[in-house]
Amino acid sequence: LNRIKASGLKLRFCTNETQATREKFVKKLQGMGFDISVTEVTAPAPAACRILKERSLRPHLLVHNALVPEFAEIDKANPNCVVIGDAAENFTYANLNEAFRVLIGMEKPVLISLGRGRYYKETDGLKLDVGAYMKALEYACDVQAEVVGKPAKMFFESALAEMGVPPQQAIMIGDDIVNDVGGAQRCGMRALQVRTGKYRPCDENHPHVKPDAYVNNLAEAVDVILQQL
């Protein structure tokens, strides 16, 4: 990443991280030696807050406890929508049912989801992601969720706008064939798939998404990009 910054290229970290505030997320990456600041991170929670304010929506939150501070300035009394994120241990039957009751009691239910990932990888293995629970609420309430975060076009577009770069001049690097690669390509960007993280060999036979290139790791991705300058 230091090599990318030294080359003069603009850099943005697009994350669907919804188990922590951007501050905490950035501190974690800084602890691993990454030169990164909060202003370089595009994340679903602040994007959702913009939407909530614009549309005067008061959310019932089904999110991770650590993410709640991102919604500090949002009115949450008498909710008229549900915001769902990767709530992890908070995805209990009682909490899901409470969100369901808020939605089913509305004439026109509004469900905002901070991503639609199916699963993600932790050190102890694969874990169910927000998309699985989003689908449960969609099915139960006969509602279509509005997705904020990857692979939503609006999410990538806001990252591009923050950098002042057109999609044709941007490259996404990611490990998720659908949310990273597919989402970026639908937005007009090119995308590199890294064979690390949640990548699985079967991703290379995906019926709809074909990355512009495969790379074995992030360092190799940087090599490929810098060689094209």
C-alpha positions as CSV (number, residue, x, y, z in Angstrom):
1,L,0.0,0.0,0.0
2,N,2.9,2.3,0.7
3,R,4.1,1.6,-2.9
4,I,0.6,2.6,-4.2
5,K,0.7,5.9,-2.3
6,A,4.3,6.6,-3.3
7,S,3.2,6.2,-7.0
8,G,0.7,9.0,-6.6
9,L,-2.3,6.8,-7.1
10,K,-5.4,7.6,-5.1
11,L,-6.4,4.8,-2.7
12,R,-9.7,4.0,-0.9
13,F,-10.5,1.2,1.4
14,C,-14.0,-0.1,0.7
15,T,-15.2,-2.3,3.5
16,N,-18.5,-4.1,4.4
17,E,-17.1,-4.2,8.0
18,T,-20.1,-3.7,10.3
19,Q,-18.8,-5.3,13.5
20,A,-16.9,-2.2,14.5
21,T,-16.7,1.6,14.0
22,R,-14.4,2.9,11.3
23,E,-12.1,4.2,14.1
24,K,-11.7,0.7,15.6
25,F,-11.3,-0.9,12.2
26,V,-8.6,1.6,11.3
27,K,-6.8,1.1,14.6
28,K,-6.8,-2.7,14.0
29,L,-5.2,-2.2,10.5
30,Q,-2.7,0.3,11.8
31,G,-1.7,-2.3,14.4
32,M,-0.9,-4.7,11.6
33,G,1.4,-2.0,10.0
34,F,-1.0,-0.5,7.4
35,D,-0.7,3.2,6.8
36,I,-4.4,4.1,6.8
37,S,-6.7,6.8,8.2
38,V,-10.4,7.0,8.8
39,T,-10.9,9.4,6.0
40,E,-9.7,6.8,3.5
41,V,-12.4,4.3,4.5
42,T,-15.8,3.9,2.8
43,A,-18.0,1.9,5.1
44,P,-21.7,1.0,5.1
45,A,-22.8,2.5,8.5
46,P,-21.9,6.2,7.7
47,A,-23.5,5.7,4.2
48,A,-26.6,4.4,5.8
49,C,-26.7,7.4,8.2
50,R,-26.7,9.7,5.3
51,I,-29.7,7.9,3.8
52,L,-31.6,7.9,7.2
53,K,-31.1,11.6,7.6
54,E,-32.1,12.4,4.0
55,R,-35.3,10.4,4.3
56,S,-36.2,11.2,7.9
57,L,-36.0,7.5,8.8
58,R,-35.8,6.4,12.4
59,P,-34.2,2.9,12.6
60,H,-34.7,-0.1,14.7
61,L,-31.1,-1.4,14.8
62,L,-30.2,-5.0,14.4
63,V,-26.4,-4.5,14.4
64,H,-23.3,-5.5,16.3
65,N,-23.0,-3.7,19.7
66,A,-19.7,-2.2,18.6
67,L,-21.3,-0.5,15.6
68,V,-24.0,1.4,17.6
69,P,-21.8,4.5,18.1
70,E,-21.9,5.1,14.3
71,F,-25.6,5.8,14.7
72,A,-25.2,8.1,17.8
73,E,-26.7,11.2,16.0
74,I,-29.7,9.4,14.5
75,D,-33.1,9.5,16.1
76,K,-34.1,6.0,17.0
77,A,-37.4,6.7,18.8
78,N,-40.6,5.1,17.4
79,P,-38.8,3.4,14.5
80,N,-40.1,3.5,10.9
81,C,-37.5,1.2,9.4
82,V,-35.1,-1.6,10.2
83,V,-31.3,-1.4,9.7
84,I,-29.6,-4.8,9.7
85,G,-25.8,-5.3,9.8
86,D,-23.5,-8.2,10.7
87,A,-24.8,-8.5,14.3
88,A,-22.9,-11.8,14.9
89,E,-23.9,-13.0,18.4
90,N,-26.9,-10.5,18.4
91,F,-28.5,-12.6,15.7
92,T,-30.7,-14.4,18.2
93,Y,-34.2,-15.6,17.5
94,A,-35.6,-12.9,19.8
95,N,-33.7,-10.1,18.1
96,L,-34.6,-11.3,14.6
97,N,-38.2,-11.6,15.7
98,E,-38.2,-8.1,17.1
99,A,-37.0,-6.7,13.8
100,F,-39.6,-8.8,12.0
101,R,-42.4,-7.3,14.2
102,V,-41.2,-3.8,13.4
103,L,-41.3,-4.5,9.7
104,I,-44.5,-6.5,9.5
105,G,-46.3,-3.8,11.5
106,M,-45.5,-1.2,8.8
107,E,-47.8,-0.4,5.9
108,K,-44.7,-0.1,3.6
109,P,-41.9,-1.8,5.3
110,V,-38.4,-0.4,4.8
111,L,-35.4,-2.7,5.4
112,I,-31.9,-1.3,5.0
113,S,-29.1,-3.9,5.0
114,L,-25.4,-3.0,5.5
115,G,-24.3,-5.5,2.9
116,R,-25.5,-8.7,1.4
117,G,-22.6,-11.1,2.0
118,R,-23.4,-14.7,2.4
119,Y,-20.4,-15.6,4.6
120,Y,-17.0,-14.3,5.6
121,K,-13.8,-15.9,6.9
122,E,-12.4,-15.5,10.5
123,T,-9.4,-17.2,11.9
124,D,-11.6,-20.0,13.3
125,G,-13.4,-20.6,10.0
126,L,-16.3,-19.4,7.8
127,K,-19.2,-17.5,9.4
128,L,-22.7,-16.6,8.3
129,D,-22.9,-13.0,7.1
130,V,-25.7,-10.4,7.1
131,G,-27.1,-11.5,3.8
132,A,-28.5,-14.7,5.2
133,Y,-30.5,-12.8,7.8
134,M,-31.5,-10.1,5.4
135,K,-33.0,-12.8,3.2
136,A,-34.9,-14.2,6.1
137,L,-36.5,-10.9,6.9
138,E,-37.2,-10.2,3.1
139,Y,-39.0,-13.6,2.9
140,A,-41.0,-13.2,6.1
141,C,-42.1,-9.6,5.4
142,D,-42.4,-9.8,1.6
143,V,-40.0,-6.8,1.4
144,Q,-37.0,-6.0,-0.8
145,A,-34.0,-4.8,1.2
146,E,-32.1,-1.7,0.2
147,V,-28.5,-2.7,0.3
148,V,-25.9,-0.2,1.5
149,G,-22.4,-1.5,1.1
150,K,-20.8,-3.8,-1.5
151,P,-22.0,-4.8,-4.1
152,A,-24.4,-1.8,-4.3
153,K,-23.5,0.5,-7.2
154,M,-24.2,3.6,-5.0
155,F,-21.6,2.4,-2.5
156,F,-18.8,2.1,-5.1
157,E,-19.9,5.4,-6.7
158,S,-19.6,7.2,-3.4
159,A,-16.0,5.9,-2.9
160,L,-15.2,7.1,-6.5
161,A,-16.8,10.5,-5.8
162,E,-14.8,10.9,-2.6
163,M,-11.6,10.3,-4.7
164,G,-12.8,12.3,-7.7
165,V,-12.1,9.5,-10.1
166,P,-14.3,8.1,-12.9
167,P,-14.9,4.3,-12.7
168,Q,-13.0,3.7,-15.9
169,Q,-9.8,4.9,-14.2
170,A,-10.3,2.7,-11.0
171,I,-9.4,-0.8,-10.1
172,M,-10.9,-2.8,-7.3
173,I,-8.9,-5.5,-5.5
174,G,-10.9,-8.0,-3.5
175,D,-11.4,-11.6,-2.3
176,D,-15.2,-11.7,-2.8
177,I,-16.1,-12.7,-6.4
178,V,-19.7,-11.3,-6.1
179,N,-19.4,-8.3,-3.7
180,D,-16.0,-7.0,-4.6
181,V,-15.4,-8.1,-8.2
182,G,-18.9,-8.3,-9.5
183,G,-20.0,-5.1,-7.8
184,A,-17.0,-3.1,-9.0
185,Q,-17.4,-4.3,-12.6
186,R,-21.1,-3.4,-12.7
187,C,-20.1,0.1,-11.7
188,G,-17.7,0.3,-14.7
189,M,-14.5,-0.4,-12.8
190,R,-12.0,-3.2,-13.5
191,A,-11.4,-5.7,-10.7
192,L,-8.7,-8.1,-9.6
193,Q,-9.5,-11.2,-7.6
194,V,-6.9,-12.2,-5.0
195,R,-6.6,-15.9,-4.2
196,T,-6.5,-15.2,-0.5
197,G,-9.1,-14.6,2.3
198,K,-12.5,-16.1,1.5
199,Y,-11.5,-17.0,-2.1
200,R,-12.2,-20.6,-3.0
201,P,-11.0,-22.3,-6.2
202,C,-14.7,-22.8,-7.4
203,D,-15.0,-19.0,-7.6
204,E,-13.0,-19.3,-10.9
205,N,-16.0,-21.1,-12.4
206,H,-18.5,-18.4,-11.4
207,P,-21.3,-18.4,-14.0
208,H,-21.7,-14.6,-14.2
209,V,-18.6,-12.9,-12.8
210,K,-15.2,-13.0,-14.5
211,P,-12.4,-10.9,-12.9
212,D,-10.2,-8.8,-15.2
213,A,-7.3,-10.8,-13.7
214,Y,-6.4,-13.2,-10.8
215,V,-3.5,-12.5,-8.5
216,N,-2.1,-14.7,-5.7
217,N,-2.0,-11.9,-3.1
218,L,-2.2,-8.2,-2.5
219,A,1.5,-7.6,-3.2
220,E,1.1,-9.2,-6.7
221,A,-2.0,-7.1,-7.3
222,V,0.1,-4.0,-6.6
223,D,2.8,-5.3,-9.0
224,V,0.2,-5.7,-11.8
225,I,-1.2,-2.2,-11.3
226,L,2.1,-0.4,-11.1
227,Q,3.4,-2.2,-14.2
228,Q,0.5,-0.7,-16.2
229,L,1.3,2.9,-15.2
